Amino acid sequence: MGKLYGIGVGPGDSDLLTIRAVKTLEKLDVLYTPQAKKGGYSTAMNIVSEYLRDDLVIKERHFPMNYRDDEKIEAWDIISNEIESDVKDGLNVGFITLGDPMIYSTYVYILERLIDRIEVKTIPGISSFVNISSSNNFPLAMDMESLAVVSCTDDIGRIVEYMDNFDCLVLMKVYKNFKDIVGLIIDKGLNDKAIMVSNSSMASEVVYEDLASLMELDVVPYFSTILINKKWKIK
Amino acid sequence: MGKLYGIGVGPGDSDLLTIRAVKTLEKLDVLYTPQAKKGGYSTAMNIVSEYLRDDLVIKERHFPMNYRDDEKIEAWDIISNEIESDVKDGLNVGFITLGDPMIYSTYVYILERLIDRIEVKTIPGISSFVNISSSNNFPLAMDMESLAVVSCTDDIGRIVEYMDNFDCLVLMKVYKNFKDIVGLIIDKGLNDKAIMVSNSSMASEVVYEDLASLMELDVVPYFSTILINKKWKIK
C-alpha cells in the first residue's frame, strides 16, 4: 500500500514551501494537480515544478471549487476513487493545494472520502492571509487577542458584530461588497488599523494602506483580503 | 546597513521550516534567540541549529513573554536597541520565533520598536494550531465558514458566544479552565466535532479524541489546544 499526501504549497513563492513539502514532492510517484479551467494555468503546479522527479506521473484534473450540487459531488467521487486505486497499487500519491490544506481548501473533499479507506498524511502550508501579515509587517494577533477569519460573503450584520467584538480580523472575499465593508471600516474609525492586499505574492500584488482610496474604484481583484488589528499602532 | 529578519520556525520539527527561512538562516551574521529561563533550553534554537553558519554570532537573550509592566518594557527596549545597533553596523540579524511571527509571538514587541528605524523582513511560519489540524487530518475551516481563534483566558461568556456563532474554533490556552471548557463542549453536543492536542509536535504529544475522558484528569499540559469543526463528519 502507498499513501496519499495532501501537500500545502503556500501562497505563491516556491521558497515558502516547507522542507517537508519538498521532501515529500521528491518521493511521489503520481501527482494530482488542479486545472482551474480546461487547459488553464495551475498556480500550485508552478510553485512545485522545480521539485518534481523526471519520471513523475502528473494527472491534471478539474477540481470543482465546491460540491453543492450532484455533478460536483460526482466529480469528487471519481477523483477520489482514482486516487484510492493508485494508492492501493502501492504508489505514493500527492495532491497539491495552494496555501494550507486545512484552511478553505478543496482538499478536504478528497480527505473526507478517503480517510477511512487509505493512509493519508497532510502537510501544512503557509496560507495566504498568514503571508500577507508577514509580508506587510502587520501582525495578525498579539498577546492573546481573539482572531476572527471571516468571509465577506457572510451576512453583513454578522460582519458588523465581528468587527465590534474582535480586535483582530481577517476579511476574505471582499471583492463582491467591498464598498460596504470599507465603508464600515471607515465609519468605525478603523481605517488606520487596516490594510487590504490584492493578489498577494503574485506579480500583480497591490497593497492598499489607505482603504478610503478604494471608494473611488469600481471593482477590486477577486483575491483581495483585508487585515484589521485594533491594537497595532503602526501602519 | 544590514537588515533584521524575523523568522517563524514552525511548531517543532525542523522540516516544517520554509525554504525561505532556511536560506535566511544561512546568511545571518547574528542570531538573537530566546532563553526562556536562565540557562534554559530553547526549542526555537533546537529547530534551526542544523542550518546555522559555524561563524554565526549567537546572542541568547531573555525575552519577557509580555510587557505589561515597566521592567518588561525596559527589557524589550534594551534588546531592540542592541539589534538596531547591529543592523546599523551592516550585519544581517535574525530573530527566531516558534510558529508564525505574526500570531501570538513576542516578536511584535521588537517589530513595533524597530519598524521605523531599520529595514525589517518577516518570514512566515507554520503556527501550532495549523500543524495540529494537518497532523490530525482535522480541517480548521471548510468552504467559507468563519473561523475564530480564541484564548480560553477570555471571559467564559464570550467563549460560549463564540461556540454558538462560529462553526470552526481554535481554543488556545485551555489548561487553566479546561473542565469548564470541555463541559461546555459536551453540553453543546460537540464532543464528536472536537479534538484536543497537548504538546503538539513534541515527544510528549497526546491527542484526545474523546474529550469526555479529560473530565477525570486533574491537570492538562500548558500547551493544550482544542479544535472544533461543526461541519466535519469524521473524527
XYZ file of C-alpha atoms in Angstrom:
470
model
C 0.000 0.000 0.000
C 1.178 3.508 -0.824
C -0.032 6.700 0.799
C -1.866 9.861 -0.127
C -0.025 13.062 0.715
C -2.086 16.264 0.839
C 0.521 18.984 0.416
C 0.069 22.675 1.176
C 2.303 24.598 -1.238
C 1.895 28.061 0.296
C 0.693 31.312 -1.273
C 2.799 31.558 -4.440
C 6.579 31.713 -3.979
C 8.390 28.358 -4.193
C 10.559 29.338 -1.236
C 7.519 29.364 1.036
C 7.237 25.589 0.654
C 8.296 23.742 3.800
C 11.232 21.324 3.760
C 8.732 18.540 4.470
C 6.679 19.500 1.418
C 9.800 19.463 -0.789
C 10.986 16.084 0.570
C 7.506 14.664 0.000
C 7.216 16.046 -3.537
C 10.550 14.425 -4.400
C 9.343 10.943 -3.456
C 5.971 10.990 -5.203
C 5.067 8.519 -7.939
C 1.899 10.310 -9.014
C 0.778 13.903 -8.569
C -2.803 15.083 -8.903
C -2.908 18.775 -9.758
C -5.783 21.183 -10.082
C -6.628 22.508 -13.505
C -8.806 25.529 -12.795
C -10.035 25.773 -16.378
C -9.577 23.330 -19.246
C -6.002 23.853 -20.448
C -5.666 26.551 -17.812
C -2.629 27.568 -15.865
C -2.114 25.967 -12.467
C -0.514 28.234 -9.867
C 0.041 25.328 -7.489
C 1.840 23.356 -10.243
C 4.082 26.305 -10.985
C 5.134 26.531 -7.326
C 6.249 22.891 -7.100
C 7.599 22.240 -10.615
C 11.294 22.541 -9.719
C 10.998 19.792 -7.104
C 9.365 17.066 -9.165
C 11.045 13.845 -10.344
C 11.508 13.463 -14.097
C 9.547 10.215 -14.100
C 6.654 11.583 -12.022
C 3.228 10.835 -13.468
C 1.187 14.039 -13.464
C -2.581 13.711 -13.516
C -4.193 17.049 -14.266
C -7.793 17.010 -13.110
C -10.560 19.526 -12.938
C -11.426 20.008 -9.253
C -14.790 21.729 -8.713
C -14.430 24.594 -6.206
C -17.314 23.353 -4.061
C -19.744 20.473 -4.033
C -23.132 21.993 -3.633
C -24.680 20.041 -6.461
C -24.748 16.446 -7.640
C -22.478 16.991 -10.618
C -19.713 18.294 -8.396
C -20.157 15.520 -5.841
C -19.748 13.036 -8.686
C -16.539 14.737 -9.854
C -15.039 14.466 -6.355
C -16.127 10.823 -6.099
C -14.398 9.973 -9.387
C -11.115 11.693 -8.435
C -11.147 10.040 -5.001
C -11.697 6.597 -6.487
C -8.827 7.162 -8.887
C -6.508 8.196 -6.046
C -7.602 5.222 -3.918
C -6.816 2.861 -6.773
C -3.331 4.369 -7.264
C -2.559 4.133 -3.539
C -3.765 0.508 -3.405
C -1.403 -0.204 -6.322
C 1.430 0.752 -3.948
C 2.035 4.270 -5.273
C 2.887 7.416 -3.311
C 0.272 9.859 -4.481
C 0.392 13.635 -3.984
C -2.394 16.188 -4.063
C -1.214 19.810 -4.052
C -3.206 22.710 -2.756
C -2.475 26.458 -2.539
C -1.886 27.819 0.956
C -2.705 25.393 3.760
C -4.683 22.180 3.010
C -6.921 22.632 6.057
C -7.980 26.255 5.545
C -10.582 26.787 2.810
C -9.109 24.140 0.529
C -10.989 21.732 -1.717
C -8.543 19.069 -0.468
C -10.967 18.304 2.395
C -13.430 16.827 -0.140
C -10.777 14.246 -1.029
C -9.828 13.779 2.616
C -13.385 13.089 3.811
C -13.838 10.436 1.143
C -10.516 8.641 1.621
C -9.574 8.976 5.294
C -11.148 5.632 6.242
C -10.018 3.818 3.103
C -6.273 4.568 2.737
C -3.442 6.132 4.735
C -3.471 9.924 4.391
C -0.720 12.322 5.512
C -1.434 16.036 5.366
C 1.432 18.538 5.196
C 0.643 22.064 6.376
C 1.440 25.183 4.368
C 1.578 28.971 4.698
C -1.890 30.310 3.975
C -2.432 33.491 2.038
C -3.523 35.663 4.983
C -0.566 34.470 7.091
C 1.744 35.532 4.261
C 0.024 38.914 3.837
C 0.581 39.567 7.528
C 4.334 38.853 7.474
C 4.978 40.478 4.070
C 3.475 43.711 5.327
C 4.820 43.583 8.893
C 1.197 43.773 10.052
C 0.540 41.366 12.994
C -2.498 39.086 12.800
C -2.931 38.812 16.581
C -0.879 39.902 19.584
C -0.828 38.728 23.208
C -3.890 36.534 23.466
C -6.348 38.648 21.482
C -9.017 36.664 19.701
C -8.807 36.487 15.925
C -11.717 36.042 13.524
C -11.226 34.840 9.971
C -14.392 35.784 8.135
C -15.684 35.594 4.597
C -17.356 38.793 3.414
C -19.916 36.635 1.641
C -21.311 36.190 5.193
C -24.337 38.204 6.369
C -23.373 41.890 6.748
C -24.986 42.085 10.202
C -22.686 39.329 11.427
C -19.662 41.050 9.899
C -20.555 44.211 11.853
C -20.797 42.099 15.024
C -17.390 40.508 14.366
C -15.845 43.946 13.764
C -17.226 45.153 17.111
C -16.271 42.069 19.126
C -12.850 41.110 17.751
C -9.639 43.116 17.967
C -8.130 41.200 15.086
C -9.892 40.229 11.876
C -9.072 38.706 8.534
C -11.738 39.584 5.956
C -11.613 37.235 2.980
C -13.514 37.518 -0.305
C -14.099 41.263 -0.046
C -14.462 41.709 -3.824
C -18.251 41.455 -4.027
C -19.304 44.014 -1.425
C -16.005 45.837 -0.868
C -17.640 49.291 -0.696
C -19.970 48.191 2.118
C -17.061 46.612 4.001
C -14.667 49.532 3.514
C -17.491 51.945 4.429
C -17.978 50.051 7.695
C -14.257 50.122 8.467
C -14.097 53.890 7.893
C -17.287 54.558 9.916
C -15.853 52.605 12.845
C -12.646 54.652 12.734
C -10.574 51.607 11.808
C -9.009 52.834 8.546
C -5.664 53.410 10.270
C -5.832 49.898 11.775
C -6.419 48.079 8.481
C -4.739 47.162 5.204
C -6.034 45.494 2.067
C -3.886 43.338 -0.182
C -4.933 42.130 -3.626
C -3.247 39.253 -5.472
C -0.838 38.602 -2.605
C 2.548 37.162 -3.633
C 1.705 37.401 -7.358
C 3.297 39.825 -9.857
C 0.077 41.845 -9.789
C 0.089 42.332 -5.994
C -1.275 45.662 -4.720
C -1.218 46.833 -1.092
C -3.781 49.448 -0.049
C -2.641 51.285 3.093
C -5.440 53.851 2.849
C -8.706 51.983 2.425
C -10.592 55.237 1.717
C -8.913 55.250 -1.719
C -10.890 52.086 -2.550
C -14.174 54.011 -2.516
C -13.226 55.546 -5.879
C -12.778 52.138 -7.545
C -15.494 50.225 -9.386
C -14.019 46.785 -8.787
C -11.225 45.156 -6.802
C -9.474 41.881 -7.728
C -11.078 38.547 -6.764
C -8.158 37.716 -4.452
C -8.423 40.645 -2.050
C -8.043 40.344 1.711
C -8.357 42.937 4.480
C -6.496 42.625 7.783
C -7.670 44.618 10.818
C -5.726 44.855 14.073
C -7.144 47.387 16.533
C -4.118 47.120 18.846
C -1.443 47.695 16.213
C -0.282 51.284 16.308
C 1.974 51.430 13.280
C 0.834 51.107 9.702
C 23.008 48.889 6.564
C 22.043 45.306 7.298
C 18.542 44.038 7.924
C 16.517 42.447 10.671
C 14.870 39.157 9.751
C 12.035 37.959 11.969
C 11.851 34.248 11.224
C 8.982 31.908 12.031
C 10.480 28.462 12.685
C 7.245 26.480 12.884
C 5.887 24.264 15.659
C 8.816 21.973 16.438
C 10.082 19.781 13.599
C 12.978 21.218 11.566
C 11.344 20.014 8.356
C 8.430 22.398 8.913
C 10.775 25.332 8.312
C 10.162 27.002 4.943
C 12.897 27.119 2.284
C 12.951 30.905 2.748
C 13.567 30.531 6.480
C 16.457 28.110 5.828
C 18.031 30.381 3.166
C 17.734 33.349 5.517
C 19.219 31.476 8.494
C 22.209 30.506 6.334
C 23.098 34.139 5.570
C 22.770 35.596 9.072
C 25.700 37.244 10.850
C 23.980 37.431 14.227
C 21.089 35.469 15.698
C 19.054 36.577 18.697
C 17.457 33.593 20.368
C 15.032 33.366 23.250
C 16.222 31.910 26.510
C 13.036 31.077 28.357
C 14.803 30.597 31.682
C 18.393 31.359 32.636
C 20.477 28.567 31.137
C 17.225 27.053 29.872
C 16.637 25.041 26.760
C 15.437 26.884 23.667
C 13.036 24.955 21.459
C 13.351 27.504 18.648
C 17.158 27.198 18.731
C 16.923 23.425 18.530
C 14.759 23.640 15.399
C 17.220 25.821 13.474
C 20.582 24.543 14.751
C 21.426 22.400 11.715
C 21.105 25.398 9.364
C 23.411 27.877 11.121
C 26.831 29.014 9.886
C 29.816 27.978 12.016
C 30.870 31.621 12.435
C 27.389 32.853 13.372
C 27.309 35.030 16.484
C 24.534 33.787 18.757
C 23.115 36.225 21.274
C 20.980 34.431 23.806
C 18.658 36.899 25.474
C 15.851 36.637 27.969
C 12.683 37.792 26.200
C 9.850 38.601 28.616
C 6.617 36.920 27.493
C 4.596 40.144 27.668
C 5.228 43.762 28.525
C 2.587 44.753 30.953
C 4.996 46.330 33.410
C 7.870 48.779 33.251
C 10.569 46.212 33.856
C 9.493 44.207 30.826
C 9.151 47.272 28.615
C 12.725 48.151 29.552
C 13.944 44.648 28.629
C 12.358 44.934 25.165
C 13.828 48.425 24.715
C 17.318 47.162 25.523
C 17.112 44.183 23.116
C 15.696 46.403 20.353
C 18.494 48.958 20.765
C 21.061 46.170 20.596
C 19.511 44.801 17.377
C 19.320 48.290 15.857
C 22.976 48.846 16.586
C 23.962 45.505 14.970
C 21.889 46.271 11.850
C 23.396 49.770 11.562
C 26.843 48.126 11.745
C 25.902 46.385 8.477
C 25.018 42.991 9.933
C 22.218 40.647 8.906
C 20.426 39.981 12.152
C 17.937 37.189 12.790
C 15.283 36.851 15.460
C 13.671 33.397 15.659
C 10.217 32.712 16.939
C 8.203 29.485 17.341
C 5.268 29.059 14.964
C 4.420 32.174 12.944
C 5.939 35.549 13.915
C 2.612 37.368 13.494
C 0.392 35.078 15.575
C 0.818 35.464 19.346
C 4.572 35.987 19.163
C 6.680 38.312 21.292
C 8.462 39.258 18.040
C 5.878 42.032 17.535
C 7.390 43.902 20.523
C 10.675 44.074 18.603
C 8.869 44.882 15.350
C 6.897 47.830 16.777
C 10.076 49.381 18.161
C 12.251 48.947 15.059
C 9.955 49.132 12.029
C 10.563 52.883 11.537
C 14.266 52.726 12.362
C 15.723 49.859 10.277
C 14.680 47.550 7.430
C 12.684 44.583 8.733
C 11.722 41.461 6.774
C 9.338 38.998 8.390
C 9.242 35.383 7.244
C 6.040 33.478 7.961
C 5.929 30.077 9.659
C 3.556 27.196 10.385
C 1.750 28.009 13.610
C 0.975 25.353 16.163
C -2.788 25.133 15.516
C -2.230 24.901 11.747
C 0.097 21.965 12.386
C -2.347 20.278 14.774
C -5.005 20.455 12.083
C -2.906 18.807 9.355
C -1.261 16.255 11.665
C -4.676 15.003 12.744
C -6.439 15.319 9.381
C -8.934 17.608 11.118
C -9.817 20.648 8.928
C -9.683 24.113 10.507
C -12.291 25.625 8.176
C -14.083 24.414 5.047
C -15.832 26.298 2.257
C -16.064 29.844 3.547
C -17.024 29.102 7.141
C -15.838 31.677 9.634
C -13.057 30.630 11.994
C -12.429 32.012 15.482
C -9.078 31.634 17.210
C -9.757 32.260 20.871
C -7.804 32.165 24.106
C -9.598 30.379 26.930
C -8.243 33.032 29.275
C -11.013 35.177 27.709
C -14.318 35.733 29.536
C -16.315 32.459 29.645
C -19.491 34.220 28.470
C -17.720 35.339 25.323
C -16.357 31.827 24.753
C -19.937 30.485 24.930
C -20.964 33.130 22.370
C -18.105 32.153 20.042
C -19.051 28.470 20.346
C -22.625 29.300 19.364
C -21.760 31.664 16.497
C -18.788 30.010 14.815
C -18.702 26.671 13.033
C -14.944 26.424 13.415
C -12.957 27.287 16.506
C -9.419 27.026 17.773
C -9.343 27.199 21.575
C -5.887 28.088 22.851
C -4.627 28.065 26.455
C -7.254 25.624 27.715
C -5.089 24.442 30.650
C -6.462 26.813 33.309
C -10.194 26.190 32.975
C -10.189 23.030 30.859
C -13.043 21.402 32.805
C -15.345 24.387 32.187
C -14.428 24.425 28.506
C -14.760 20.665 27.997
C -18.031 20.726 29.974
C -19.371 23.372 27.579
C -18.313 21.355 24.545
C -20.062 18.233 25.861
C -23.224 20.159 26.857
C -23.455 21.622 23.375
C -23.175 18.153 21.822
C -19.860 18.999 20.177
C -17.678 16.247 21.651
C -17.721 14.315 18.371
C -16.774 17.515 16.490
C -13.712 18.321 18.607
C -10.194 17.117 19.402
C -7.651 18.267 21.955
C -3.905 18.027 21.406
C -1.309 18.609 24.125
C 2.382 19.316 23.406
C 1.857 19.171 19.640
C 4.895 18.030 17.628
C 6.906 17.292 20.796
C 7.892 13.828 22.069
C 5.253 14.177 24.780
C 2.390 14.859 22.341
C -1.022 13.464 23.327
C -4.156 13.548 21.157
C -7.528 13.343 22.930
C -10.240 12.168 20.543
C -12.814 11.790 23.327
C -12.856 15.000 25.331
C -15.084 13.417 28.000
C -12.017 11.461 29.172
C -10.459 14.800 30.205
C -13.043 15.250 32.963
C -11.225 12.600 35.017
C -7.905 14.462 34.901
C -6.725 17.000 37.480
C -4.471 18.924 35.111
C -3.644 19.087 31.413
C -0.332 20.320 29.925
C 0.241 24.074 29.459
C 0.424 23.640 25.672
C -3.045 22.232 25.022
C -5.263 23.281 22.135
C -8.811 22.265 21.202
C -10.073 22.337 17.617
C -13.822 22.356 16.917
C -15.342 21.955 13.454
C -19.125 21.531 13.465
C -19.221 20.613 9.759
C -16.580 17.883 9.866
C -18.238 14.486 9.994
C -15.271 12.209 10.558
C -13.155 12.138 13.682
